[in-house]
Short mmCIF file of C-alpha atoms in Angstrom, two decimals:
data_model
loop_
_atom_site.label_atom_id
_atom_site.label_comp_id
_atom_site.label_asym_id
_atom_site.label_seq_id
_atom_site.Cartn_x
_atom_site.Cartn_y
_atom_site.Cartn_z
CA MET T 1 -5.95 -22.54 -33.15
CA GLU T 2 -8.45 -19.79 -32.28
CA GLN T 3 -9.60 -21.75 -29.26
CA GLN T 4 -6.02 -22.20 -28.09
CA ASN T 5 -5.22 -18.50 -28.45
CA LYS T 6 -8.40 -17.64 -26.58
CA ARG T 7 -7.35 -19.97 -23.78
CA ILE T 8 -3.92 -18.38 -23.60
CA LEU T 9 -5.51 -14.94 -23.39
CA THR T 10 -7.75 -16.05 -20.44
CA LEU T 11 -4.84 -17.43 -18.48
CA ASP T 12 -2.63 -14.50 -19.35
CA LEU T 13 -5.22 -12.06 -18.03
CA ILE T 14 -5.37 -14.03 -14.73
CA LYS T 15 -1.58 -14.16 -14.38
CA GLY T 16 -1.36 -10.46 -15.32
CA ILE T 17 -3.94 -9.64 -12.61
CA SER T 18 -1.82 -11.64 -10.13
CA VAL T 19 1.24 -9.49 -10.94
CA ILE T 20 -0.66 -6.29 -10.06
CA GLY T 21 -2.26 -8.02 -7.10
CA MET T 22 1.02 -9.16 -5.62
CA ILE T 23 2.47 -5.59 -5.68
CA ILE T 24 -0.65 -4.40 -3.78
CA ILE T 25 -0.52 -7.25 -1.31
CA HIS T 26 3.27 -7.09 -0.59
CA THR T 27 3.20 -3.32 -0.20
CA LEU T 28 0.42 -3.59 2.37
CA LEU T 29 2.11 -6.48 4.31
CA VAL T 30 5.43 -4.59 4.47
CA TYR T 31 4.26 -1.03 5.21
CA ALA T 32 0.85 -1.14 6.85
CA ASN T 33 0.52 -1.34 10.59
CA VAL T 34 -1.47 -4.18 12.17
CA LYS T 35 -4.61 -1.99 12.54
CA SER T 36 -4.52 -1.03 8.80
CA GLN T 37 -4.07 -4.59 7.73
CA TYR T 38 -6.81 -6.21 9.82
CA GLU T 39 -9.17 -3.47 11.02
CA THR T 40 -9.88 -1.53 7.83
CA ALA T 41 -12.09 -2.64 4.95
CA ILE T 42 -9.36 -2.04 2.38
CA GLY T 43 -6.66 -3.75 4.41
CA SER T 44 -8.78 -6.76 5.18
CA PHE T 45 -9.75 -7.12 1.55
CA ILE T 46 -6.11 -6.98 0.37
CA VAL T 47 -5.06 -9.53 3.00
CA PHE T 48 -7.90 -11.73 1.69
CA LEU T 49 -6.53 -11.35 -1.88
CA GLY T 50 -3.23 -12.69 -0.51
CA ARG T 51 -4.87 -16.08 -0.20
CA GLY T 52 -4.90 -16.41 -4.00
CA THR T 53 -1.65 -18.29 -4.44
CA SER T 54 -3.52 -21.41 -5.62
CA ILE T 55 -4.87 -19.43 -8.59
CA PHE T 56 -1.40 -18.79 -9.96
CA LEU T 57 -0.28 -22.42 -9.24
CA ILE T 58 -3.20 -24.04 -11.06
CA CYS T 59 -2.68 -21.69 -14.03
CA MET T 60 0.98 -22.71 -13.94
CA GLY T 61 -0.06 -26.39 -14.18
CA ILE T 62 -2.39 -25.82 -17.10
CA THR T 63 0.17 -23.81 -19.11
CA PHE T 64 2.89 -26.37 -18.20
CA MET T 65 0.87 -29.06 -20.01
CA THR T 66 0.17 -26.91 -23.05
CA SER T 67 3.57 -25.21 -23.36
CA SER T 68 5.57 -25.48 -26.57
CA HIS T 69 8.54 -26.61 -24.39
CA GLN T 70 7.58 -30.20 -23.54
CA SER T 71 10.92 -31.85 -22.88
CA LEU T 72 11.85 -33.18 -19.50
CA LYS T 73 15.22 -31.49 -19.82
CA SER T 74 13.64 -28.03 -20.21
CA ALA T 75 11.48 -28.59 -17.16
CA LEU T 76 14.42 -29.66 -15.00
CA LYS T 77 16.56 -26.79 -16.26
CA ARG T 78 13.90 -24.21 -15.54
CA GLY T 79 13.30 -25.76 -12.13
CA VAL T 80 16.95 -25.35 -11.13
CA LEU T 81 17.01 -21.77 -12.48
CA LEU T 82 13.91 -20.81 -10.53
CA VAL T 83 15.36 -22.11 -7.24
CA PHE T 84 18.52 -20.05 -7.80
CA ALA T 85 16.45 -17.01 -8.91
CA GLY T 86 14.65 -17.30 -5.58
CA LEU T 87 17.98 -17.31 -3.70
CA PHE T 88 19.27 -14.34 -5.75
CA MET T 89 16.05 -12.39 -5.05
CA ASN T 90 16.41 -13.05 -1.30
CA PHE T 91 20.03 -11.92 -1.42
CA MET T 92 18.91 -8.66 -3.10
CA LYS T 93 15.99 -8.19 -0.71
CA PHE T 94 17.83 -8.83 2.54
CA MET T 95 21.61 -8.52 2.12
CA ILE T 96 21.79 -5.34 0.07
CA PRO T 97 20.09 -3.27 2.87
CA VAL T 98 22.55 -4.80 5.40
CA ILE T 99 25.60 -4.18 3.17
CA PHE T 100 24.61 -0.55 2.59
CA ASN T 101 23.28 -0.06 6.12
CA PHE T 102 19.64 0.84 5.45
CA ALA T 103 17.82 -2.12 7.05
CA PRO T 104 15.16 -0.91 9.52
CA ASP T 105 15.63 -1.81 13.19
CA ASN T 106 12.08 -2.95 13.84
CA PHE T 107 12.35 -5.54 10.99
CA ILE T 108 15.29 -7.08 12.83
CA GLN T 109 13.31 -7.00 16.10
CA LYS T 110 10.51 -9.00 14.44
CA TYR T 111 12.85 -11.99 14.52
CA GLY T 112 14.10 -11.24 18.04
CA TRP T 113 17.58 -10.45 16.72
CA HIS T 114 20.20 -7.94 17.94
CA ALA T 115 23.36 -6.62 16.33
CA PRO T 116 25.59 -7.86 14.79
CA ILE T 117 22.95 -9.16 12.34
CA GLU T 118 24.95 -10.25 9.28
CA GLN T 119 24.75 -13.97 10.04
CA GLN T 120 21.03 -13.80 10.64
CA TYR T 121 20.49 -12.09 7.29
CA VAL T 122 22.39 -14.95 5.60
CA TYR T 123 19.65 -17.14 7.10
CA LEU T 124 17.01 -14.90 5.48
CA VAL T 125 18.60 -15.45 2.05
CA GLN T 126 17.48 -19.12 2.32
CA LEU T 127 13.79 -18.24 2.93
CA GLY T 128 11.52 -20.46 0.85
CA ASP T 129 9.15 -18.36 -1.33
CA ILE T 130 7.01 -18.96 -4.38
CA LEU T 131 10.02 -19.17 -6.74
CA GLN T 132 11.63 -21.99 -4.75
CA LEU T 133 8.23 -23.74 -4.66
CA ALA T 134 7.82 -23.46 -8.45
CA GLY T 135 11.38 -24.53 -9.09
CA MET T 136 11.38 -27.51 -6.81
CA SER T 137 7.94 -28.57 -8.12
CA LEU T 138 9.20 -28.54 -11.73
CA LEU T 139 11.79 -31.13 -10.75
CA PHE T 140 8.85 -33.46 -9.91
CA VAL T 141 6.12 -32.50 -12.31
CA GLY T 142 8.50 -32.68 -15.31
CA PHE T 143 8.59 -36.42 -14.79
CA ILE T 144 4.79 -36.59 -14.44
CA ARG T 145 4.30 -34.78 -17.74
CA GLU T 146 6.87 -36.99 -19.45
CA TYR T 147 5.65 -40.38 -18.25
CA VAL T 148 2.00 -40.14 -17.09
CA LYS T 149 -0.38 -39.90 -20.00
CA ASN T 150 -3.71 -40.58 -18.27
CA LYS T 151 -5.28 -37.41 -16.88
CA TYR T 152 -7.00 -39.19 -14.00
CA ILE T 153 -3.72 -40.66 -12.80
CA ILE T 154 -2.30 -37.12 -12.90
CA LEU T 155 -5.19 -35.95 -10.74
CA ALA T 156 -4.69 -38.92 -8.40
CA ILE T 157 -1.02 -37.97 -7.97
CA GLY T 158 -2.05 -34.38 -7.11
CA LEU T 159 -4.57 -35.59 -4.51
CA PHE T 160 -1.99 -38.04 -3.13
CA VAL T 161 0.53 -35.15 -2.62
CA ALA T 162 -2.21 -33.31 -0.67
CA LEU T 163 -3.19 -36.44 1.25
CA ILE T 164 0.32 -37.20 2.58
CA SER T 165 1.42 -33.59 3.12
CA ARG T 166 0.58 -33.52 6.82
CA GLU T 167 2.22 -36.88 7.44
CA VAL T 168 5.56 -35.90 5.77
CA SER T 169 5.70 -32.38 7.15
CA GLY T 170 8.78 -31.55 9.28
CA ILE T 171 11.08 -34.26 7.86
CA ASN T 172 14.72 -33.25 8.26
CA LEU T 173 18.26 -34.53 8.69
CA ASP T 174 21.49 -33.21 10.20
CA TYR T 175 23.18 -32.34 6.90
CA PRO T 176 23.01 -28.61 5.99
CA VAL T 177 22.53 -28.75 2.18
CA ILE T 178 20.27 -31.81 2.30
CA ASN T 179 18.37 -30.19 5.16
CA TYR T 180 17.73 -27.02 3.17
CA VAL T 181 16.24 -29.14 0.30
CA LEU T 182 14.11 -31.11 2.83
CA ASP T 183 12.89 -27.82 4.35
CA LEU T 184 11.77 -26.56 0.91
CA LEU T 185 9.86 -29.84 0.50
CA PHE T 186 8.38 -30.39 3.98
CA ASN T 187 9.09 -27.44 6.29
CA THR T 188 6.44 -26.37 8.82
CA ASP T 189 8.31 -23.46 10.45
CA TYR T 190 6.10 -20.53 9.26
CA PRO T 191 6.48 -17.60 9.27
CA ALA T 192 10.21 -17.64 9.75
CA TYR T 193 11.57 -19.92 7.07
CA VAL T 194 9.58 -21.59 4.29
CA TYR T 195 6.28 -19.97 3.27
CA PHE T 196 5.28 -22.41 0.53
CA PRO T 197 6.61 -25.97 1.12
CA VAL T 198 6.30 -28.21 -1.94
CA PHE T 199 4.11 -30.53 0.14
CA PRO T 200 1.24 -29.61 -0.07
CA TRP T 201 1.47 -26.64 -2.52
CA MET T 202 2.66 -28.74 -5.50
CA ALA T 203 -0.76 -30.41 -5.48
CA PHE T 204 -2.31 -27.28 -6.93
CA ILE T 205 0.14 -27.32 -9.85
CA ILE T 206 -0.67 -31.01 -10.51
CA ILE T 207 -4.42 -30.31 -10.37
CA GLY T 208 -3.80 -27.63 -13.01
CA MET T 209 -1.91 -30.18 -15.12
CA PHE T 210 -4.95 -32.46 -14.95
CA PHE T 211 -7.03 -29.67 -16.53
CA GLY T 212 -4.24 -28.91 -19.04
CA LYS T 213 -4.29 -32.55 -20.17
CA TRP T 214 -8.08 -32.52 -20.30
CA PHE T 215 -7.91 -29.34 -22.32
CA GLN T 216 -5.68 -31.10 -24.93
CA GLU T 217 -8.06 -34.09 -25.07
CA LEU T 218 -10.97 -31.70 -25.70
CA ASN T 219 -9.10 -30.36 -28.71
CA TYR T 220 -8.54 -27.02 -26.94
CA ASN T 221 -12.24 -26.34 -26.45
CA ILE T 222 -12.17 -23.39 -24.08
CA LYS T 223 -15.88 -23.52 -23.18
CA LEU T 224 -15.86 -27.22 -22.23
CA VAL T 225 -12.70 -27.15 -20.15
CA PHE T 226 -13.88 -24.17 -18.05
CA ARG T 227 -17.30 -25.74 -17.68
CA ASN T 228 -15.57 -28.85 -16.35
CA MET T 229 -13.63 -26.60 -13.93
CA LEU T 230 -16.95 -25.34 -12.57
CA TYR T 231 -18.25 -28.87 -11.98
CA VAL T 232 -15.06 -30.19 -10.45
CA GLY T 233 -14.74 -27.01 -8.39
CA LEU T 234 -18.15 -27.49 -6.84
CA LEU T 235 -17.35 -31.10 -6.10
CA PHE T 236 -14.04 -30.14 -4.39
CA ILE T 237 -15.81 -27.53 -2.26
CA ALA T 238 -18.42 -30.09 -1.22
CA ILE T 239 -15.70 -32.51 -0.18
CA GLY T 240 -13.28 -30.00 1.31
CA ALA T 241 -15.66 -27.75 3.32
CA PRO T 242 -16.64 -30.36 5.97
CA LEU T 243 -13.02 -31.46 6.31
CA VAL T 244 -11.85 -27.85 6.88
CA PHE T 245 -14.65 -26.73 9.20
CA LEU T 246 -15.14 -29.95 11.16
CA TYR T 247 -11.60 -31.32 11.26
CA GLY T 248 -9.63 -28.16 10.75
CA ASP T 249 -6.71 -29.02 13.06
CA TYR T 250 -5.55 -31.64 10.60
CA ASN T 251 -6.97 -30.44 7.30
CA TYR T 252 -6.24 -26.76 7.55
CA ASN T 253 -4.26 -25.44 10.55
CA GLY T 254 -3.17 -22.25 8.72
CA PHE T 255 -3.05 -21.11 5.16
CA TYR T 256 0.63 -21.80 4.49
CA HIS T 257 0.76 -25.37 5.76
CA MET T 258 -2.72 -26.73 5.06
CA GLY T 259 -3.63 -30.38 5.03
CA PRO T 260 -5.50 -32.43 2.43
CA GLY T 261 -8.91 -30.96 3.13
CA GLY T 262 -7.58 -27.43 2.85
CA VAL T 263 -6.01 -28.16 -0.54
CA ILE T 264 -9.18 -29.62 -1.92
CA TYR T 265 -11.29 -26.76 -0.50
CA PHE T 266 -9.01 -24.01 -1.84
CA ALA T 267 -8.67 -25.77 -5.19
CA GLY T 268 -12.45 -25.88 -5.47
CA TRP T 269 -12.84 -22.09 -4.93
CA THR T 270 -9.92 -21.49 -7.29
CA LEU T 271 -11.54 -23.53 -10.12
CA LEU T 272 -14.78 -21.58 -9.57
CA PHE T 273 -12.88 -18.33 -9.79
CA LEU T 274 -11.17 -19.37 -13.05
CA TRP T 275 -14.53 -20.32 -14.55
CA LEU T 276 -15.93 -16.92 -13.52
CA ILE T 277 -13.02 -14.97 -14.99
CA ASN T 278 -13.32 -16.89 -18.25
CA THR T 279 -17.08 -16.24 -18.38
CA ILE T 280 -16.57 -12.49 -17.85
CA THR T 281 -13.71 -12.15 -20.37
CA ALA T 282 -14.92 -14.64 -23.04
CA ASN T 283 -16.49 -11.99 -25.26
CA VAL T 284 -14.47 -8.89 -24.30
CA LYS T 285 -12.50 -7.31 -27.13
CA GLU T 286 -8.79 -6.65 -26.51
CA ASN T 287 -8.08 -3.23 -25.07
CA GLY T 288 -5.21 -1.31 -23.51
CA PHE T 289 -5.70 -2.75 -20.05
CA MET T 290 -5.74 -6.30 -21.42
CA ARG T 291 -2.48 -5.61 -23.26
CA VAL T 292 -0.95 -4.42 -19.96
CA LEU T 293 -2.04 -7.66 -18.27
CA LYS T 294 -0.62 -9.72 -21.12
CA TYR T 295 2.64 -7.82 -20.74
CA CYS T 296 2.67 -8.64 -17.00
CA SER T 297 1.98 -12.33 -17.78
CA ARG T 298 4.88 -12.55 -20.18
CA ASN T 299 7.24 -11.00 -17.59
CA LEU T 300 5.71 -12.61 -14.50
CA THR T 301 8.93 -14.00 -12.95
CA SER T 302 11.04 -10.92 -13.50
CA MET T 303 8.27 -8.54 -12.26
CA TYR T 304 7.76 -10.76 -9.22
CA MET T 305 11.47 -10.42 -8.36
CA ILE T 306 11.60 -6.68 -9.15
CA GLN T 307 8.63 -5.70 -7.04
CA TRP T 308 9.80 -7.74 -4.02
CA ILE T 309 13.31 -6.26 -4.18
CA LEU T 310 12.02 -2.68 -4.49
CA ILE T 311 9.48 -3.09 -1.70
CA SER T 312 12.05 -4.66 0.60
CA TRP T 313 14.56 -1.88 -0.06
CA GLY T 314 11.90 0.65 0.67
CA LYS T 315 11.72 -0.45 4.30
CA GLY T 316 14.87 1.55 4.96
CA ILE T 317 13.16 4.70 3.53
CA PHE T 318 9.52 4.42 4.52
CA GLY T 319 9.82 2.22 7.63
CA TYR T 320 8.43 -1.22 8.38
CA ARG T 321 4.73 -1.80 9.27
CA GLN T 322 4.19 1.76 10.58
CA HIS T 323 1.66 3.41 8.36
CA GLU T 324 -2.08 4.00 8.05
CA ILE T 325 -4.01 2.74 4.99
CA GLY T 326 -4.07 6.09 3.17
CA TYR T 327 -0.26 6.40 3.22
CA VAL T 328 0.08 2.75 2.12
CA SER T 329 -2.34 3.39 -0.77
CA VAL T 330 0.03 6.02 -2.09
CA LEU T 331 2.95 3.58 -1.74
CA ILE T 332 0.97 0.95 -3.72
CA VAL T 333 0.69 3.35 -6.63
CA LEU T 334 4.36 4.27 -6.32
CA TYR T 335 5.52 0.64 -6.38
CA ILE T 336 3.28 -0.26 -9.34
CA ILE T 337 4.95 2.64 -11.28
CA LEU T 338 8.45 1.67 -10.15
CA THR T 339 7.96 -2.01 -10.97
CA PHE T 340 6.78 -1.24 -14.49
CA SER T 341 9.60 1.28 -14.95
CA VAL T 342 12.35 -1.14 -13.91
CA GLN T 343 10.81 -3.95 -16.06
CA THR T 344 10.88 -1.52 -18.99
CA LEU T 345 14.57 -0.85 -18.39
CA VAL T 346 15.19 -4.62 -18.20
CA ASP T 347 13.42 -4.99 -21.60
CA ILE T 348 15.61 -2.24 -23.13
CA VAL T 349 18.78 -3.95 -21.86
CA ARG T 350 17.56 -7.32 -23.23
CA LYS T 351 16.92 -5.77 -26.65
CA LYS T 352 20.33 -4.10 -26.77
CA LYS T 353 22.01 -7.35 -25.78
CA THR T 354 20.11 -9.20 -28.53
CA LEU T 355 21.21 -6.57 -31.10
CA ILE T 356 24.85 -6.76 -29.98
CA ASN T 357 24.85 -10.62 -30.19
CA PHE T 358 23.08 -10.66 -33.58
CA ARG T 359 25.36 -11.41 -36.54
CA PRO T 360 23.70 -11.27 -39.97
CA VAL T 361 24.41 -14.27 -42.14
CA SER T 362 25.37 -12.02 -45.10
CA SER T 363 28.06 -10.32 -42.95
CA ASN T 364 29.55 -13.68 -42.00
CA LYS T 365 29.69 -14.75 -45.66
CA ALA T 366 31.31 -11.49 -46.65
CA ALA T 367 33.95 -11.95 -43.90
CA LEU T 368 34.68 -15.44 -45.18
CA LYS T 369 35.38 -14.07 -48.66
#
């Protein structure tokens, strides 16, 4: 049990760091001008951090295999809820500024649009982000967890998803609802529509599931599973690097729609990073900062939605991609504070709702008498 708790702490720290990181990254991408993003040391480093999506997805795969909720029904239910959560978040991000007339003009111009813009904003509500990726992926990986018991077959499925991703990209039909689902699965139209199509990004989740299954077979031995991540990570880098750097048009061709070589290469570096974080934190005693990160991990989905909504609303106040890095640094601190504040309010509302819905057994018995 101690080993399992230690494992959960390690992954919680990583997911907690990702919550803080995404606030920093999204604030920079929304408010910093091009020079600040790409021609300053701080901006370039933050943009580089934005390439860490695979870390979150592999962690998701590991915890999916070791979660206490192991039923196929729970996976499918959560998958559907996450897809709708993504649509709701997009509505709040894009439609609320239009409805209350505080959407910045230069954001509209980015898409080459002109007034009236209401219909175009409905289009933005359908944008495919990380929540839609996670939700759609759960509809697949729930079946893998339920029916595939051999860890090497799980890994093979993940690599197969990466292998065929370039071949199936762009599939679509002339039926609106079906087409939207196909876009979430196979879309190549970045940056305007789907940022993280299921193919190839689901491959990272399934690779995480492989390690989650391996972790179970090692009887939750934290040291062994992370050492195995190191070895597999080095192997993946050795395989992926030549594919990316020699045959990049097919195997990489951009971060958001990478081919098989890109998936293997990024997965390799991700596994090395996870091993490094575990090595650093293995003997660290719990402190206040670690408790904050664990809090972020527990509330990852809601904090993701909150920070994106707040940052998007702020475009109408602070402007869109207009500021130098110093100004953006102040906004980063502001949005970290705002995100935690709103999450705290959400927690208070949840607790009040729980208290209102709670009915002591003794009271019920008394009422029956």
